[in-house]
Amino acid sequence: MKVAIVGTGYVGLPTAVSFAEHGNDVTCIDVDEKKIDQLNRGIPTIHEYGLPEALRQRVEAGNLHFTTDYREGLVGAAAVFCAVGTPETADGSPDMKYVYGVAEKVGKTVTESIVFITKSTVPVGTAREVGRITASVTDIEIPVVSNPEFMAEGSALEDVRHPSRIVIGTDSDEAREVMLELYRPYVRNGYPIRVMSPESAELTKYMSNGFLANKTSFMNEGATLARLLGADFEDVRRAMGDDPRIGNKNMYVGPGWGGSCFPKDSQSLVWQARRLGFDFKTMRAADEANDIKMMEAPSRVLEYFGGDIRGKKVALWGLAFKKNTDDMRVSPAVEILNKLLEEGAIVSAFDPAAMDNAQQAYQGDDRVTFSKSKYDVLEGADALVIATDWEEFTNPDVGEMKIRMESPVIFDWRNLIDPELMRKHNVYYESNGRPVVVPNA
Ligand code: NAD
């Protein structure tokens, strides 16, 4: 099938690669000329595992193309996916100008019927609004589908290749048939396809992200409580997860949830409810708990240094909002960094993938330096905060760390390192909901 995908970001690009891998002829459309130029050369614009090889193969095979020209991208296409951003606005509602802009542009460009599929995360009612917009600019029939994306950054390509479920929200029989044809190869292994109304599909996405955000907030607050009570939350969470009603997936604790989705989607869910006079209390509470959690690691650092970290050199491992991505949008690591700067610390940071983004973000700020390795950032540091769960931070050479650091004081808010290792090396080690390791005098 000939397919167009508008938006070549974290969602659009892996989706395009995957559809092309199934033999479809895929053209991606983006307004960013630099991105399109780079992608046409077969070079990914985002950090995702497996993407460089897969992208190159598809571009070389000749069934994955990139353009800034809507006409070129849409000609002959049976379906167009909309995967542009829906960023948060001041009142919590998502900014819909990109999605609606795409709907109008598609309506004005197509010369024959095409199925319009929204992959972007959009508030309930968007499918109907997209239908109204296209109908206002063309007489050509454009059936609309809500097909939310559930992939996670860091495993995006694998997730789109093997989706946990495929949600299709539409009232149109024709659109449903096109979707089933496109997704049939994905369900050979038994992944479910859930067909429903557009409203239900749109809400499914928000409720899924909201649920995961609630779960993480609950676990993160549990870790705080464990610290205060003197329990070890790693033991607690494992034993909790043994209950099949709870399960052991996604039970890890951290410095807060972030990224480009959970924060804005939780805000949007609260906003969608508020518009109808309904107060979505659990969602609001999860969000509030998260804001507090993000400040926990820096406040522990402050407390360790007696409330004053002015002039202290703090090293930071991790800048991306989670491992295996270069995405720093609403990253808890960045929140920690900014708080440390606000309190007067000097920060040296390292991340295996997000350094380019970080250097751009902090250009000209001489309070922040970046180093090429996790050990180089420790040079002369008074403390280290571990903020992102990269594998390479899990089993460090503690001897080397002690040589590089001014004082071996570690705040591991991802619980990556074994406290026993820290005890053996006589290091001050605080983690997220586990007893503090205090060095012998
Ligand atoms: P992104 O910012 O990485 O990418 C969006 C792309 O759209 C950019 O390349 C931008 O240049 C392009 N664009 C914007 N306006 C355009 C237009 N008018 N025409 C053509 N291109 C245009 O965004 P993302 O992270 O891929 O997210 C896209 C949507 O998918 C959002 O609604 C998001 O909530 C949702 N989503 C994201 C994830 C994720 O993990 N990132 C997961 C599931 C769903």
PDB file of N, CA, C and O in Angstrom, residues 276-342:
ATOM      1  N   LEU A 276     -15.418  19.513  31.556  1.00  0.00           N
ATOM      2  CA  LEU A 276     -16.760  18.948  31.721  1.00  0.00           C
ATOM      3  C   LEU A 276     -17.206  18.990  33.178  1.00  0.00           C
ATOM      4  O   LEU A 276     -18.144  18.315  33.585  1.00  0.00           O
ATOM      5  N   GLY A 277     -16.459  19.743  33.985  1.00  0.00           N
ATOM      6  CA  GLY A 277     -16.828  19.912  35.383  1.00  0.00           C
ATOM      7  C   GLY A 277     -16.448  18.731  36.252  1.00  0.00           C
ATOM      8  O   GLY A 277     -16.957  18.576  37.367  1.00  0.00           O
ATOM      9  N   PHE A 278     -15.539  17.879  35.753  1.00  0.00           N
ATOM     10  CA  PHE A 278     -15.132  16.703  36.515  1.00  0.00           C
ATOM     11  C   PHE A 278     -13.686  16.866  36.988  1.00  0.00           C
ATOM     12  O   PHE A 278     -12.800  17.208  36.197  1.00  0.00           O
ATOM     13  N   ASP A 279     -13.465  16.631  38.275  1.00  0.00           N
ATOM     14  CA  ASP A 279     -12.125  16.758  38.845  1.00  0.00           C
ATOM     15  C   ASP A 279     -11.466  15.374  38.869  1.00  0.00           C
ATOM     16  O   ASP A 279     -11.852  14.524  39.669  1.00  0.00           O
ATOM     17  N   PHE A 280     -10.482  15.151  38.004  1.00  0.00           N
ATOM     18  CA  PHE A 280      -9.799  13.844  37.908  1.00  0.00           C
ATOM     19  C   PHE A 280      -8.716  13.811  39.000  1.00  0.00           C
ATOM     20  O   PHE A 280      -7.548  14.083  38.753  1.00  0.00           O
ATOM     21  N   LYS A 281      -9.146  13.445  40.205  1.00  0.00           N
ATOM     22  CA  LYS A 281      -8.296  13.617  41.398  1.00  0.00           C
ATOM     23  C   LYS A 281      -7.033  12.763  41.371  1.00  0.00           C
ATOM     24  O   LYS A 281      -5.953  13.233  41.720  1.00  0.00           O
ATOM     25  N   THR A 282      -7.154  11.489  40.978  1.00  0.00           N
ATOM     26  CA  THR A 282      -5.961  10.628  41.030  1.00  0.00           C
ATOM     27  C   THR A 282      -4.905  11.129  40.052  1.00  0.00           C
ATOM     28  O   THR A 282      -3.710  11.108  40.354  1.00  0.00           O
ATOM     29  N   MET A 283      -5.356  11.578  38.901  1.00  0.00           N
ATOM     30  CA  MET A 283      -4.386  12.064  37.906  1.00  0.00           C
ATOM     31  C   MET A 283      -3.690  13.323  38.407  1.00  0.00           C
ATOM     32  O   MET A 283      -2.478  13.488  38.262  1.00  0.00           O
ATOM     33  N   ARG A 284      -4.484  14.196  39.005  1.00  0.00           N
ATOM     34  CA  ARG A 284      -3.900  15.444  39.523  1.00  0.00           C
ATOM     35  C   ARG A 284      -2.891  15.153  40.625  1.00  0.00           C
ATOM     36  O   ARG A 284      -1.819  15.736  40.700  1.00  0.00           O
ATOM     37  N   ALA A 285      -3.257  14.181  41.486  1.00  0.00           N
ATOM     38  CA  ALA A 285      -2.380  13.856  42.618  1.00  0.00           C
ATOM     39  C   ALA A 285      -1.067  13.253  42.125  1.00  0.00           C
ATOM     40  O   ALA A 285       0.015  13.551  42.647  1.00  0.00           O
ATOM     41  N   ALA A 286      -1.158  12.390  41.093  1.00  0.00           N
ATOM     42  CA  ALA A 286       0.051  11.754  40.559  1.00  0.00           C
ATOM     43  C   ALA A 286       1.008  12.809  40.010  1.00  0.00           C
ATOM     44  O   ALA A 286       2.234  12.737  40.187  1.00  0.00           O
ATOM     45  N   ASP A 287       0.417  13.800  39.386  1.00  0.00           N
ATOM     46  CA  ASP A 287       1.199  14.882  38.803  1.00  0.00           C
ATOM     47  C   ASP A 287       1.890  15.710  39.885  1.00  0.00           C
ATOM     48  O   ASP A 287       3.077  16.042  39.800  1.00  0.00           O
ATOM     49  N   GLU A 288       1.121  16.023  40.904  1.00  0.00           N
ATOM     50  CA  GLU A 288       1.639  16.825  42.018  1.00  0.00           C
ATOM     51  C   GLU A 288       2.758  16.060  42.745  1.00  0.00           C
ATOM     52  O   GLU A 288       3.803  16.629  43.067  1.00  0.00           O
ATOM     53  N   ALA A 289       2.519  14.770  42.960  1.00  0.00           N
ATOM     54  CA  ALA A 289       3.528  13.936  43.631  1.00  0.00           C
ATOM     55  C   ALA A 289       4.806  13.905  42.801  1.00  0.00           C
ATOM     56  O   ALA A 289       5.928  13.904  43.329  1.00  0.00           O
ATOM     57  N   ASN A 290       4.640  13.915  41.492  1.00  0.00           N
ATOM     58  CA  ASN A 290       5.802  13.854  40.607  1.00  0.00           C
ATOM     59  C   ASN A 290       6.643  15.124  40.690  1.00  0.00           C
ATOM     60  O   ASN A 290       7.874  15.075  40.719  1.00  0.00           O
ATOM     61  N   ASP A 291       5.959  16.268  40.743  1.00  0.00           N
ATOM     62  CA  ASP A 291       6.696  17.540  40.863  1.00  0.00           C
ATOM     63  C   ASP A 291       7.534  17.539  42.142  1.00  0.00           C
ATOM     64  O   ASP A 291       8.674  18.006  42.158  1.00  0.00           O
ATOM     65  N   ILE A 292       6.959  16.998  43.201  1.00  0.00           N
ATOM     66  CA  ILE A 292       7.675  16.964  44.486  1.00  0.00           C
ATOM     67  C   ILE A 292       8.844  15.979  44.398  1.00  0.00           C
ATOM     68  O   ILE A 292       9.960  16.272  44.825  1.00  0.00           O
ATOM     69  N   LYS A 293       8.581  14.823  43.777  1.00  0.00           N
ATOM     70  CA  LYS A 293       9.630  13.788  43.684  1.00  0.00           C
ATOM     71  C   LYS A 293      10.853  14.303  42.919  1.00  0.00           C
ATOM     72  O   LYS A 293      11.995  14.003  43.262  1.00  0.00           O
ATOM     73  N   MET A 294      10.606  15.092  41.885  1.00  0.00           N
ATOM     74  CA  MET A 294      11.720  15.580  41.055  1.00  0.00           C
ATOM     75  C   MET A 294      12.713  16.409  41.869  1.00  0.00           C
ATOM     76  O   MET A 294      13.868  16.519  41.514  1.00  0.00           O
ATOM     77  N   MET A 295      12.243  17.003  42.941  1.00  0.00           N
ATOM     78  CA  MET A 295      13.113  17.849  43.763  1.00  0.00           C
ATOM     79  C   MET A 295      13.770  17.069  44.908  1.00  0.00           C
ATOM     80  O   MET A 295      14.544  17.632  45.685  1.00  0.00           O
ATOM     81  N   GLU A 296      13.464  15.776  45.015  1.00  0.00           N
ATOM     82  CA  GLU A 296      13.955  15.008  46.158  1.00  0.00           C
ATOM     83  C   GLU A 296      15.475  14.823  46.126  1.00  0.00           C
ATOM     84  O   GLU A 296      16.155  15.076  47.134  1.00  0.00           O
ATOM     85  N   ALA A 297      16.004  14.402  44.980  1.00  0.00           N
ATOM     86  CA  ALA A 297      17.456  14.159  44.918  1.00  0.00           C
ATOM     87  C   ALA A 297      18.248  15.431  45.241  1.00  0.00           C
ATOM     88  O   ALA A 297      19.134  15.405  46.101  1.00  0.00           O
ATOM     89  N   PRO A 298      17.932  16.584  44.568  1.00  0.00           N
ATOM     90  CA  PRO A 298      18.696  17.783  44.938  1.00  0.00           C
ATOM     91  C   PRO A 298      18.524  18.185  46.393  1.00  0.00           C
ATOM     92  O   PRO A 298      19.465  18.691  47.023  1.00  0.00           O
ATOM     93  N   SER A 299      17.341  17.943  46.953  1.00  0.00           N
ATOM     94  CA  SER A 299      17.167  18.354  48.356  1.00  0.00           C
ATOM     95  C   SER A 299      17.972  17.436  49.285  1.00  0.00           C
ATOM     96  O   SER A 299      18.454  17.866  50.332  1.00  0.00           O
ATOM     97  N   ARG A 300      18.173  16.177  48.893  1.00  0.00           N
ATOM     98  CA  ARG A 300      19.034  15.279  49.688  1.00  0.00           C
ATOM     99  C   ARG A 300      20.494  15.760  49.608  1.00  0.00           C
ATOM    100  O   ARG A 300      21.231  15.706  50.588  1.00  0.00           O
ATOM    101  N   VAL A 301      20.891  16.212  48.415  1.00  0.00           N
ATOM    102  CA  VAL A 301      22.270  16.721  48.258  1.00  0.00           C
ATOM    103  C   VAL A 301      22.452  17.944  49.163  1.00  0.00           C
ATOM    104  O   VAL A 301      23.442  18.050  49.901  1.00  0.00           O
ATOM    105  N   LEU A 302      21.462  18.831  49.119  1.00  0.00           N
ATOM    106  CA  LEU A 302      21.513  20.042  49.942  1.00  0.00           C
ATOM    107  C   LEU A 302      21.641  19.679  51.418  1.00  0.00           C
ATOM    108  O   LEU A 302      22.464  20.247  52.159  1.00  0.00           O
ATOM    109  N   GLU A 303      20.803  18.727  51.827  1.00  0.00           N
ATOM    110  CA  GLU A 303      20.819  18.362  53.246  1.00  0.00           C
ATOM    111  C   GLU A 303      22.177  17.782  53.648  1.00  0.00           C
ATOM    112  O   GLU A 303      22.707  18.095  54.711  1.00  0.00           O
ATOM    113  N   TYR A 304      22.747  16.979  52.759  1.00  0.00           N
ATOM    114  CA  TYR A 304      24.055  16.382  53.066  1.00  0.00           C
ATOM    115  C   TYR A 304      25.098  17.476  53.333  1.00  0.00           C
ATOM    116  O   TYR A 304      25.934  17.364  54.218  1.00  0.00           O
ATOM    117  N   PHE A 305      25.024  18.559  52.517  1.00  0.00           N
ATOM    118  CA  PHE A 305      26.013  19.626  52.662  1.00  0.00           C
ATOM    119  C   PHE A 305      25.537  20.730  53.616  1.00  0.00           C
ATOM    120  O   PHE A 305      25.975  21.888  53.515  1.00  0.00           O
ATOM    121  N   GLY A 306      24.625  20.398  54.506  1.00  0.00           N
ATOM    122  CA  GLY A 306      24.187  21.349  55.525  1.00  0.00           C
ATOM    123  C   GLY A 306      23.380  22.510  54.969  1.00  0.00           C
ATOM    124  O   GLY A 306      23.394  23.613  55.539  1.00  0.00           O
ATOM    125  N   GLY A 307      22.710  22.308  53.827  1.00  0.00           N
ATOM    126  CA  GLY A 307      21.828  23.337  53.283  1.00  0.00           C
ATOM    127  C   GLY A 307      22.520  24.350  52.391  1.00  0.00           C
ATOM    128  O   GLY A 307      21.877  25.290  51.917  1.00  0.00           O
ATOM    129  N   ASP A 308      23.810  24.164  52.121  1.00  0.00           N
ATOM    130  CA  ASP A 308      24.518  25.142  51.292  1.00  0.00           C
ATOM    131  C   ASP A 308      25.435  24.416  50.296  1.00  0.00           C
ATOM    132  O   ASP A 308      26.417  23.794  50.681  1.00  0.00           O
ATOM    133  N   ILE A 309      25.072  24.501  49.010  1.00  0.00           N
ATOM    134  CA  ILE A 309      25.934  23.857  48.009  1.00  0.00           C
ATOM    135  C   ILE A 309      26.549  24.903  47.064  1.00  0.00           C
ATOM    136  O   ILE A 309      27.001  24.562  45.979  1.00  0.00           O
ATOM    137  N   ARG A 310      26.556  26.168  47.523  1.00  0.00           N
ATOM    138  CA  ARG A 310      27.158  27.199  46.684  1.00  0.00           C
ATOM    139  C   ARG A 310      28.627  26.886  46.432  1.00  0.00           C
ATOM    140  O   ARG A 310      29.371  26.614  47.381  1.00  0.00           O
ATOM    141  N   GLY A 311      29.008  26.855  45.171  1.00  0.00           N
ATOM    142  CA  GLY A 311      30.400  26.584  44.807  1.00  0.00           C
ATOM    143  C   GLY A 311      30.778  25.111  44.821  1.00  0.00           C
ATOM    144  O   GLY A 311      31.889  24.752  44.426  1.00  0.00           O
ATOM    145  N   LYS A 312      29.893  24.258  45.264  1.00  0.00           N
ATOM    146  CA  LYS A 312      30.181  22.814  45.269  1.00  0.00           C
ATOM    147  C   LYS A 312      30.135  22.307  43.829  1.00  0.00           C
ATOM    148  O   LYS A 312      29.309  22.749  43.026  1.00  0.00           O
ATOM    149  N   LYS A 313      30.996  21.357  43.555  1.00  0.00           N
ATOM    150  CA  LYS A 313      30.976  20.770  42.214  1.00  0.00           C
ATOM    151  C   LYS A 313      30.205  19.455  42.267  1.00  0.00           C
ATOM    152  O   LYS A 313      30.592  18.521  42.961  1.00  0.00           O
ATOM    153  N   VAL A 314      29.092  19.420  41.564  1.00  0.00           N
ATOM    154  CA  VAL A 314      28.255  18.210  41.558  1.00  0.00           C
ATOM    155  C   VAL A 314      28.288  17.594  40.162  1.00  0.00           C
ATOM    156  O   VAL A 314      28.021  18.275  39.166  1.00  0.00           O
ATOM    157  N   ALA A 315      28.642  16.320  40.106  1.00  0.00           N
ATOM    158  CA  ALA A 315      28.616  15.606  38.819  1.00  0.00           C
ATOM    159  C   ALA A 315      27.238  14.999  38.628  1.00  0.00           C
ATOM    160  O   ALA A 315      26.573  14.617  39.597  1.00  0.00           O
ATOM    161  N   LEU A 316      26.835  14.917  37.361  1.00  0.00           N
ATOM    162  CA  LEU A 316      25.510  14.355  37.044  1.00  0.00           C
ATOM    163  C   LEU A 316      25.672  13.283  35.974  1.00  0.00           C
ATOM    164  O   LEU A 316      26.223  13.547  34.900  1.00  0.00           O
ATOM    165  N   TRP A 317      25.219  12.077  36.318  1.00  0.00           N
ATOM    166  CA  TRP A 317      25.197  11.009  35.309  1.00  0.00           C
ATOM    167  C   TRP A 317      23.786  10.922  34.765  1.00  0.00           C
ATOM    168  O   TRP A 317      22.850  10.548  35.480  1.00  0.00           O
ATOM    169  N   GLY A 318      23.632  11.301  33.507  1.00  0.00           N
ATOM    170  CA  GLY A 318      22.343  11.210  32.842  1.00  0.00           C
ATOM    171  C   GLY A 318      21.726  12.571  32.623  1.00  0.00           C
ATOM    172  O   GLY A 318      21.741  13.434  33.508  1.00  0.00           O
ATOM    173  N   LEU A 319      21.200  12.775  31.414  1.00  0.00           N
ATOM    174  CA  LEU A 319      20.483  13.999  31.051  1.00  0.00           C
ATOM    175  C   LEU A 319      19.167  13.663  30.354  1.00  0.00           C
ATOM    176  O   LEU A 319      18.183  14.372  30.496  1.00  0.00           O
ATOM    177  N   ALA A 320      19.165  12.564  29.611  1.00  0.00           N
ATOM    178  CA  ALA A 320      17.943  12.127  28.923  1.00  0.00           C
ATOM    179  C   ALA A 320      16.901  11.732  29.962  1.00  0.00           C
ATOM    180  O   ALA A 320      17.241  11.379  31.096  1.00  0.00           O
ATOM    181  N   PHE A 321      15.622  11.744  29.564  1.00  0.00           N
ATOM    182  CA  PHE A 321      14.576  11.482  30.560  1.00  0.00           C
ATOM    183  C   PHE A 321      14.528  10.019  30.954  1.00  0.00           C
ATOM    184  O   PHE A 321      13.987   9.664  31.991  1.00  0.00           O
ATOM    185  N   LYS A 322      15.133   9.166  30.110  1.00  0.00           N
ATOM    186  CA  LYS A 322      15.321   7.769  30.476  1.00  0.00           C
ATOM    187  C   LYS A 322      16.404   7.188  29.584  1.00  0.00           C
ATOM    188  O   LYS A 322      16.876   7.863  28.668  1.00  0.00           O
ATOM    189  N   LYS A 323      16.762   5.927  29.850  1.00  0.00           N
ATOM    190  CA  LYS A 323      17.857   5.339  29.081  1.00  0.00           C
ATOM    191  C   LYS A 323      17.470   5.109  27.615  1.00  0.00           C
ATOM    192  O   LYS A 323      16.284   5.078  27.279  1.00  0.00           O
ATOM    193  N   ASN A 324      18.505   4.944  26.807  1.00  0.00           N
ATOM    194  CA  ASN A 324      18.349   4.570  25.392  1.00  0.00           C
ATOM    195  C   ASN A 324      17.640   5.606  24.533  1.00  0.00           C
ATOM    196  O   ASN A 324      17.055   5.271  23.506  1.00  0.00           O
ATOM    197  N   THR A 325      17.665   6.847  24.977  1.00  0.00           N
ATOM    198  CA  THR A 325      17.135   7.929  24.134  1.00  0.00           C
ATOM    199  C   THR A 325      17.982   9.178  24.343  1.00  0.00           C
ATOM    200  O   THR A 325      18.673   9.300  25.355  1.00  0.00           O
ATOM    201  N   ASP A 326      17.911  10.093  23.356  1.00  0.00           N
ATOM    202  CA  ASP A 326      18.599  11.384  23.515  1.00  0.00           C
ATOM    203  C   ASP A 326      17.584  12.465  23.871  1.00  0.00           C
ATOM    204  O   ASP A 326      17.899  13.649  23.859  1.00  0.00           O
ATOM    205  N   ASP A 327      16.347  12.056  24.170  1.00  0.00           N
ATOM    206  CA  ASP A 327      15.267  13.013  24.399  1.00  0.00           C
ATOM    207  C   ASP A 327      15.364  13.602  25.809  1.00  0.00           C
ATOM    208  O   ASP A 327      15.335  12.879  26.811  1.00  0.00           O
ATOM    209  N   MET A 328      15.475  14.916  25.875  1.00  0.00           N
ATOM    210  CA  MET A 328      15.588  15.592  27.181  1.00  0.00           C
ATOM    211  C   MET A 328      14.329  16.365  27.534  1.00  0.00           C
ATOM    212  O   MET A 328      14.324  17.135  28.503  1.00  0.00           O
ATOM    213  N   ARG A 329      13.254  16.166  26.759  1.00  0.00           N
ATOM    214  CA  ARG A 329      12.034  16.935  27.047  1.00  0.00           C
ATOM    215  C   ARG A 329      11.477  16.526  28.418  1.00  0.00           C
ATOM    216  O   ARG A 329      11.303  15.343  28.696  1.00  0.00           O
ATOM    217  N   VAL A 330      11.245  17.521  29.265  1.00  0.00           N
ATOM    218  CA  VAL A 330      10.767  17.335  30.643  1.00  0.00           C
ATOM    219  C   VAL A 330      11.525  16.193  31.336  1.00  0.00           C
ATOM    220  O   VAL A 330      10.934  15.316  31.969  1.00  0.00           O
ATOM    221  N   SER A 331      12.848  16.258  31.225  1.00  0.00           N
ATOM    222  CA  SER A 331      13.664  15.203  31.838  1.00  0.00           C
ATOM    223  C   SER A 331      13.872  15.487  33.330  1.00  0.00           C
ATOM    224  O   SER A 331      14.294  16.587  33.700  1.00  0.00           O
ATOM    225  N   PRO A 332      13.607  14.504  34.203  1.00  0.00           N
ATOM    226  CA  PRO A 332      13.891  14.709  35.631  1.00  0.00           C
ATOM    227  C   PRO A 332      15.369  15.059  35.857  1.00  0.00           C
ATOM    228  O   PRO A 332      15.688  15.837  36.757  1.00  0.00           O
ATOM    229  N   ALA A 333      16.243  14.526  35.013  1.00  0.00           N
ATOM    230  CA  ALA A 333      17.679  14.830  35.146  1.00  0.00           C
ATOM    231  C   ALA A 333      17.911  16.327  34.953  1.00  0.00           C
ATOM    232  O   ALA A 333      18.723  16.948  35.662  1.00  0.00           O
ATOM    233  N   VAL A 334      17.191  16.906  34.010  1.00  0.00           N
ATOM    234  CA  VAL A 334      17.340  18.344  33.739  1.00  0.00           C
ATOM    235  C   VAL A 334      16.750  19.160  34.895  1.00  0.00           C
ATOM    236  O   VAL A 334      17.306  20.191  35.292  1.00  0.00           O
ATOM    237  N   GLU A 335      15.638  18.676  35.441  1.00  0.00           N
ATOM    238  CA  GLU A 335      15.040  19.358  36.606  1.00  0.00           C
ATOM    239  C   GLU A 335      16.048  19.359  37.761  1.00  0.00           C
ATOM    240  O   GLU A 335      16.209  20.357  38.463  1.00  0.00           O
ATOM    241  N   ILE A 336      16.719  18.225  37.952  1.00  0.00           N
ATOM    242  CA  ILE A 336      17.720  18.116  39.020  1.00  0.00           C
ATOM    243  C   ILE A 336      18.868  19.084  38.737  1.00  0.00           C
ATOM    244  O   ILE A 336      19.307  19.843  39.621  1.00  0.00           O
ATOM    245  N   LEU A 337      19.345  19.059  37.501  1.00  0.00           N
ATOM    246  CA  LEU A 337      20.460  19.941  37.119  1.00  0.00           C
ATOM    247  C   LEU A 337      20.096  21.401  37.408  1.00  0.00           C
ATOM    248  O   LEU A 337      20.867  22.142  38.044  1.00  0.00           O
ATOM    249  N   ASN A 338      18.915  21.798  36.966  1.00  0.00           N
ATOM    250  CA  ASN A 338      18.511  23.204  37.139  1.00  0.00           C
ATOM    251  C   ASN A 338      18.390  23.582  38.616  1.00  0.00           C
ATOM    252  O   ASN A 338      18.746  24.689  39.020  1.00  0.00           O
ATOM    253  N   LYS A 339      17.899  22.649  39.419  1.00  0.00           N
ATOM    254  CA  LYS A 339      17.763  22.933  40.856  1.00  0.00           C
ATOM    255  C   LYS A 339      19.151  23.084  41.496  1.00  0.00           C
ATOM    256  O   LYS A 339      19.376  23.984  42.330  1.00  0.00           O
ATOM    257  N   LEU A 340      20.077  22.218  41.088  1.00  0.00           N
ATOM    258  CA  LEU A 340      21.433  22.309  41.639  1.00  0.00           C
ATOM    259  C   LEU A 340      22.068  23.656  41.271  1.00  0.00           C
ATOM    260  O   LEU A 340      22.713  24.309  42.107  1.00  0.00           O
ATOM    261  N   LEU A 341      21.833  24.081  40.030  1.00  0.00           N
ATOM    262  CA  LEU A 341      22.368  25.396  39.600  1.00  0.00           C
ATOM    263  C   LEU A 341      21.727  26.522  40.401  1.00  0.00           C
ATOM    264  O   LEU A 341      22.413  27.443  40.862  1.00  0.00           O
ATOM    265  N   GLU A 342      20.411  26.415  40.576  1.00  0.00           N
ATOM    266  CA  GLU A 342      19.666  27.445  41.323  1.00  0.00           C
ATOM    267  C   GLU A 342      20.226  27.584  42.740  1.00  0.00           C
ATOM    268  O   GLU A 342      20.271  28.677  43.308  1.00  0.00           O
TER     269      GLU A 342
END
